[in-house]
Tab-separated table of C-alpha atoms in Angstrom:
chain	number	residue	atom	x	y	z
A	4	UNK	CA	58.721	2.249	-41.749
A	5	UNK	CA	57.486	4.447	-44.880
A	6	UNK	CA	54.136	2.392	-44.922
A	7	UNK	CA	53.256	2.942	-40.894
A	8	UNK	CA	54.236	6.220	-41.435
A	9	UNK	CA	51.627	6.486	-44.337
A	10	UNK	CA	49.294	4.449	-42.386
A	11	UNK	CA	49.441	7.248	-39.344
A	12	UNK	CA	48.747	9.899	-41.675
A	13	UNK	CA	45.753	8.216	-42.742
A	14	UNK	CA	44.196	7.611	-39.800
A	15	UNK	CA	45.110	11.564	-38.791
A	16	UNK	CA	43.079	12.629	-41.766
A	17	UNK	CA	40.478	10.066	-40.987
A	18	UNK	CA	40.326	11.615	-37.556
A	19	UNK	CA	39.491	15.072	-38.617
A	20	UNK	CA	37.315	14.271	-41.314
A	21	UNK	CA	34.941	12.754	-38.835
A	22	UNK	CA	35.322	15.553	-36.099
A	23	UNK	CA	34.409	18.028	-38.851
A	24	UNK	CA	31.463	16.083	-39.337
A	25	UNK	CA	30.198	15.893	-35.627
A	26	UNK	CA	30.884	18.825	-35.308
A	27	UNK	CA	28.760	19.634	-38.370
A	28	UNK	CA	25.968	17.554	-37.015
A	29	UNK	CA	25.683	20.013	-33.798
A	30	UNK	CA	24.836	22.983	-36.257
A	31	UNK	CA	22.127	21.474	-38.439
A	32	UNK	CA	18.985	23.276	-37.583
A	33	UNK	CA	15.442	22.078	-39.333
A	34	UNK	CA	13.164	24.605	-40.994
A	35	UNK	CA	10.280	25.017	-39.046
A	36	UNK	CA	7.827	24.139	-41.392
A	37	UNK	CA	9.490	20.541	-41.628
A	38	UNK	CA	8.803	20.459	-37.650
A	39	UNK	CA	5.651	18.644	-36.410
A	40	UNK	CA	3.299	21.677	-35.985
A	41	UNK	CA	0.160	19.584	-34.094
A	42	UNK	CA	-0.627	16.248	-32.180
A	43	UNK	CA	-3.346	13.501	-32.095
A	44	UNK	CA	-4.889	11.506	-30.059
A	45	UNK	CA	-4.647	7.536	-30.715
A	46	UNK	CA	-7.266	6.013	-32.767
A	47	UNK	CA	-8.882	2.883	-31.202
A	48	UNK	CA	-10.575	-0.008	-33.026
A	49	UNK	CA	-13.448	-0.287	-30.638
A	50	UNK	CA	-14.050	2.970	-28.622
A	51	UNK	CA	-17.198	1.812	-27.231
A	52	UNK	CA	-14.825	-1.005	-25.520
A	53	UNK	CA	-12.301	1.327	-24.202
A	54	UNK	CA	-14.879	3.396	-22.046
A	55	UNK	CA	-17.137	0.443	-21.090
A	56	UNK	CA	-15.982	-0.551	-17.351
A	57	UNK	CA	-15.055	-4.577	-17.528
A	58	UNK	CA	-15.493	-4.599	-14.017
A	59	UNK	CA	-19.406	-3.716	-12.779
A	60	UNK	CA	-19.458	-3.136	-8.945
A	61	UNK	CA	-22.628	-1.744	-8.470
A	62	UNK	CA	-25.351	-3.307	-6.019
A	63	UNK	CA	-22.845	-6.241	-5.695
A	64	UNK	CA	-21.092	-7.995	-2.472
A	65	UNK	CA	-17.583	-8.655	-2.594
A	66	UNK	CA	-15.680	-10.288	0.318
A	67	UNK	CA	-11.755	-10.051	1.565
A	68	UNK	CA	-9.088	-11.666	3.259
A	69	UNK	CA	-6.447	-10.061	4.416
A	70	UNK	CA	-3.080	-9.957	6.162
A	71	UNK	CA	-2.593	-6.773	8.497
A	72	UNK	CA	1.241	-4.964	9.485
A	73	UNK	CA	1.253	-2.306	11.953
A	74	UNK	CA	4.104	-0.489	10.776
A	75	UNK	CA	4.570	1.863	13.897
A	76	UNK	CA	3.720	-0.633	16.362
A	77	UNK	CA	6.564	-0.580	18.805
A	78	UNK	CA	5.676	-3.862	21.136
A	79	UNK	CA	2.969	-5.555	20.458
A	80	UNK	CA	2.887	-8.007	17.814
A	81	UNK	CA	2.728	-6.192	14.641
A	82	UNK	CA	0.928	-8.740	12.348
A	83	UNK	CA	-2.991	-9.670	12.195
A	84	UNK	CA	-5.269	-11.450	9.851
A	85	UNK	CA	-8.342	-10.870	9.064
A	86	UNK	CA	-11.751	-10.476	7.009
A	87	UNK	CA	-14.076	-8.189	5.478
A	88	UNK	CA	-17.477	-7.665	3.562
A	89	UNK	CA	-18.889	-5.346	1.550
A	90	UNK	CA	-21.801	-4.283	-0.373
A	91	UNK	CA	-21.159	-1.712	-3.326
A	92	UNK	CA	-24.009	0.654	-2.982
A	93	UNK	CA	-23.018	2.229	-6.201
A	94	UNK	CA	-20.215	2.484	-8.499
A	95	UNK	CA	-18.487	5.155	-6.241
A	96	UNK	CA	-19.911	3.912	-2.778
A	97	UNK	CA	-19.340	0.974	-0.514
A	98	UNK	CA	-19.936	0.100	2.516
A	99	UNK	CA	-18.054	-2.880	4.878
A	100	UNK	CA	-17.577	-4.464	8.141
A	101	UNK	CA	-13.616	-5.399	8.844
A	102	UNK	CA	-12.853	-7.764	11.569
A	103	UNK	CA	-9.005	-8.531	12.269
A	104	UNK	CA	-7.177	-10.986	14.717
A	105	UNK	CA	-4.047	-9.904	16.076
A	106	UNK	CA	-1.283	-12.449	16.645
A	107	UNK	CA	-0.340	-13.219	20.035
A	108	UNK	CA	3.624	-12.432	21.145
A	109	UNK	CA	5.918	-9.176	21.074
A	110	UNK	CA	7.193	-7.433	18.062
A	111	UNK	CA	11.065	-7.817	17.539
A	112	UNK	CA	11.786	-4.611	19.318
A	113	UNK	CA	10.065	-5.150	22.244
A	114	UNK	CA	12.078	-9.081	22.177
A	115	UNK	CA	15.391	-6.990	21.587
A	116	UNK	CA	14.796	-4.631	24.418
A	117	UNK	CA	14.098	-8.009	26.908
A	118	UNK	CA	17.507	-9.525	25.031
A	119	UNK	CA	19.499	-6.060	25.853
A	120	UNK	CA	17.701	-5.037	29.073
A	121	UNK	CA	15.628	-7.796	30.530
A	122	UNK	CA	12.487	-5.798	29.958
A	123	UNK	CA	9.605	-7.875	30.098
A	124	UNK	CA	6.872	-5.975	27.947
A	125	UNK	CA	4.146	-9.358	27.692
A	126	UNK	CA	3.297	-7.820	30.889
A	127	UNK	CA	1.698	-4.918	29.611
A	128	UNK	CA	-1.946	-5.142	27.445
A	129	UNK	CA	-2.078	-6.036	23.756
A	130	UNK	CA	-4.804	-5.283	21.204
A	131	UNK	CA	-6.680	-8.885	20.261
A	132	UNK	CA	-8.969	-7.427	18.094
A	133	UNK	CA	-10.475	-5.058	15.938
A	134	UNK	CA	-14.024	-4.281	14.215
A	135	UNK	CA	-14.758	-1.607	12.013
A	136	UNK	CA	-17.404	-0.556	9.892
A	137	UNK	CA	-15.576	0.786	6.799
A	138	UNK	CA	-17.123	3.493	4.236
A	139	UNK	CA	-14.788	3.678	0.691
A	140	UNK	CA	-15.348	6.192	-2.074
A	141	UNK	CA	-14.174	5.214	-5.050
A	142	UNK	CA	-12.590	7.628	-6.747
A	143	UNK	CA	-10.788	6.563	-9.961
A	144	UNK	CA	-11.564	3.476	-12.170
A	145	UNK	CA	-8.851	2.520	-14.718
A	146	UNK	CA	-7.486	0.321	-16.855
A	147	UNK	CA	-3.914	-1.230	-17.290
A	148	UNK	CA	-2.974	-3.153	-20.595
A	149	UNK	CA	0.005	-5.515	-19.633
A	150	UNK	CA	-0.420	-7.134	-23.268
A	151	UNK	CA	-2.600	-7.808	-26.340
A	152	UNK	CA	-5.055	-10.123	-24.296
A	153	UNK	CA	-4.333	-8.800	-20.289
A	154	UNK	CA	-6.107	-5.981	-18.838
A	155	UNK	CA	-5.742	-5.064	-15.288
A	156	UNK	CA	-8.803	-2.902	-14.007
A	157	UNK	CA	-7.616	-0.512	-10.950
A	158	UNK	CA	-10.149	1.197	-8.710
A	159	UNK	CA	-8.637	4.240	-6.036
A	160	UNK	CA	-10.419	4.734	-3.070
A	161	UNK	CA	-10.826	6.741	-0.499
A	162	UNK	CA	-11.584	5.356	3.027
A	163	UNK	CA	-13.220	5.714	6.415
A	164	UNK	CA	-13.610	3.758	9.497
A	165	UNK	CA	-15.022	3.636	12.901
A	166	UNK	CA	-15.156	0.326	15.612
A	167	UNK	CA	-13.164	-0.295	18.386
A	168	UNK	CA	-10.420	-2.204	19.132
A	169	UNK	CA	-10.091	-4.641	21.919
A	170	UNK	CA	-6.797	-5.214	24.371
A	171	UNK	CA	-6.590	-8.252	26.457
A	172	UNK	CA	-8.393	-6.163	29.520
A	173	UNK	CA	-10.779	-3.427	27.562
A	174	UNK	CA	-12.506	-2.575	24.539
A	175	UNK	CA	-12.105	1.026	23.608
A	176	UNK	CA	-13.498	3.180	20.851
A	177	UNK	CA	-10.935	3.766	17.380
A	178	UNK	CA	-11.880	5.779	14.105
A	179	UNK	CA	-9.202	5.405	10.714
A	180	UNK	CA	-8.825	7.341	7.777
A	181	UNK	CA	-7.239	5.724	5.017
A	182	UNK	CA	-6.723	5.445	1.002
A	183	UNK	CA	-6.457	2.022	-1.075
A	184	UNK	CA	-6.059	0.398	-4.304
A	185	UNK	CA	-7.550	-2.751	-5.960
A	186	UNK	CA	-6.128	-4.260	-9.327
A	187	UNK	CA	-8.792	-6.442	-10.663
A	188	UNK	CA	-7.062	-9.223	-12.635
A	189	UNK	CA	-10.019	-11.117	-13.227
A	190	UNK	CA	-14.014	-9.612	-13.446
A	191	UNK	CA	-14.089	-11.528	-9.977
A	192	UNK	CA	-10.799	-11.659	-8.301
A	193	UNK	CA	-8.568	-8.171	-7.170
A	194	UNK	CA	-5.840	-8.129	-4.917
A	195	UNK	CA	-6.815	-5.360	-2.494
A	196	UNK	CA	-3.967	-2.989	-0.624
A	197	UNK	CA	-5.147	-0.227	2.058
A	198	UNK	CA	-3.009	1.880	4.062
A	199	UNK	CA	-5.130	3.478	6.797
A	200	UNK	CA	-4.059	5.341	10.132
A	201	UNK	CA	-5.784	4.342	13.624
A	202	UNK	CA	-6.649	6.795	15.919
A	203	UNK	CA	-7.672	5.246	19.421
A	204	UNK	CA	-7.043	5.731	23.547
A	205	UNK	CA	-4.472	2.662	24.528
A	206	UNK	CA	-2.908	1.381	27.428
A	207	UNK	CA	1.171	3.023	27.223
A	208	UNK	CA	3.377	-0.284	27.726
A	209	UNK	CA	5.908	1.463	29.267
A	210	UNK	CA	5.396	1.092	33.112
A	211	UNK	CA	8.306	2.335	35.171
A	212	UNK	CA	9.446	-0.400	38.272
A	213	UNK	CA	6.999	-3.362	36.798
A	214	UNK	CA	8.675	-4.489	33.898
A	215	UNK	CA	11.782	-6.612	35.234
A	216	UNK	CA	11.382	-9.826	36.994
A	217	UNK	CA	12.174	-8.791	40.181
A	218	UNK	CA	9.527	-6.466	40.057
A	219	UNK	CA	6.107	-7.165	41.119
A	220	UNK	CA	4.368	-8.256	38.413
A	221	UNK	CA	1.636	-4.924	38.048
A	222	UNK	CA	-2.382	-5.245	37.573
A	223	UNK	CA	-3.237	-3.915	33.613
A	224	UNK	CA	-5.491	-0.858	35.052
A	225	UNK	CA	-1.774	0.747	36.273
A	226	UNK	CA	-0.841	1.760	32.801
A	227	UNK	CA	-1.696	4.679	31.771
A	228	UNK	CA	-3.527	5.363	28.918
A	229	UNK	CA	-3.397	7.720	25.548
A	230	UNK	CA	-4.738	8.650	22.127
A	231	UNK	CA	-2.303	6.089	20.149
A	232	UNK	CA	-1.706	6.597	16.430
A	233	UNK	CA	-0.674	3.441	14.344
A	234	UNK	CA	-0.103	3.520	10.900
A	235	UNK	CA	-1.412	0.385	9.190
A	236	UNK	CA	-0.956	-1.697	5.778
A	237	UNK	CA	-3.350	-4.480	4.626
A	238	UNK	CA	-2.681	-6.465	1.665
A	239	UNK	CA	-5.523	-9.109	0.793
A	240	UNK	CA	-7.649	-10.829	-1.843
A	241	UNK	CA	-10.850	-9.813	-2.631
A	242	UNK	CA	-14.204	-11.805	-4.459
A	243	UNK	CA	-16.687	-9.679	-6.209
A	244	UNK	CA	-20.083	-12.294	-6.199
């Protein structure tokens, strides 16, 4: 009984011994001439290396494929594939030609709405296809060291477009404004991502009395039509030659 009583005690002491010290710690305060007063910048072996681009685009082609979401697309099928060139007029210039495919069908909203309310929305027009002739400005060129012996070289770009795109019944006019990224991983191979927004007069799918099948089954010049905005991400892989 004596000894556990001893043994409390102990640890009691022990207790406030190291409190005293924490608390000690809180207080310490370093003279300011033992504080670091200035900074540098990091030395590198081979500076000449650092700034030199690995990745030379200038007065070269490079080609992509790519797979296309429409990400405010409400009935139409959101996904397209499709391909582009380009020819790097400089190291902050390009200039392309984008052609994409879209996939036939209905998005899974527009197949809900049939499931929920027997809407049948393949009646109305859907884009098939779109051409552009893309201008990017490249912005930023960067580097990203993953290890020792992995460099990923970035480019940021700005971009602009104008084409048309083509429904299943007429071709109208579209322009796109747009900024992407490519992450070179060899001096050949990038993968390429560009979120751009469409701006172009559409057919509106939403046709009162047509779209049920009891209704009469209506002729594609009675929708109306509208400046449609879509918001739209392509991710692809890119070859500089």
């Amino acid at each position: 009984m004596l000894k556990n009583g001893f043994k409390a005690v102990a640890i009691i002491i022990l207790a406030l011994l190291l409190h005293k010290a924490a608390f000690a710690a809180e207080v310490i305060e370093l003279p300011p001439e033992e504080l670091a007063q200035e900074s540098v910048l990091p030395v590198f072996d081979k500076p000449v290396s650092v700034k030199n681009r690995n990745v030379v685009t200038d007065k070269r082609i490079e080609a992509d494929i790519f797979y296309g979401y429409a990400m405010t697309e409400p009935i139409a099928n959101v996904s397209k594939l499709g391909l582009g060139i380009y020819y790097n007029t400089s190291e902050s210039s390009a200039w392309g030609l984008l052609l994409a495919k879209n996939f036939a069908g209905l998005s899974s909203y527009a197949e809900q709405l049939d499931e929920q309310f027997n809407l049948k929305f393949d009646r109305a027009p859907s884009p098939e296809l779109t051409a552009m002739l893309d201008y990017n400005l490249k912005a930023f060129y960067g580097k990203m060291s993953l290890s020792k012996s992995l460099v990923i070289n970035t480019i940021l770009f700005g971009s602009a477009s104008a084409g048309v795109v083509k429904y299943v019944h007429k071709t109208y006019p579209a322009v796109a404004v747009g900024l992407g990224q490519k992450f070179y991983f060899t001096k050949n191979w990038s993968l390429r991502f560009d979120l751009r927004l469409y701006a172009n007069q559409a057919p509106v799918p939403f046709l009162a009395g047509s779209l049920k099948p009891n209704e009469p089954v209506p002729d594609y010049s009675d929708f109306e039509e509208r400046v449609t905005f879509t918001t739209n991400l392509d991710v692809g892989l890119s070859y500089l030659f």
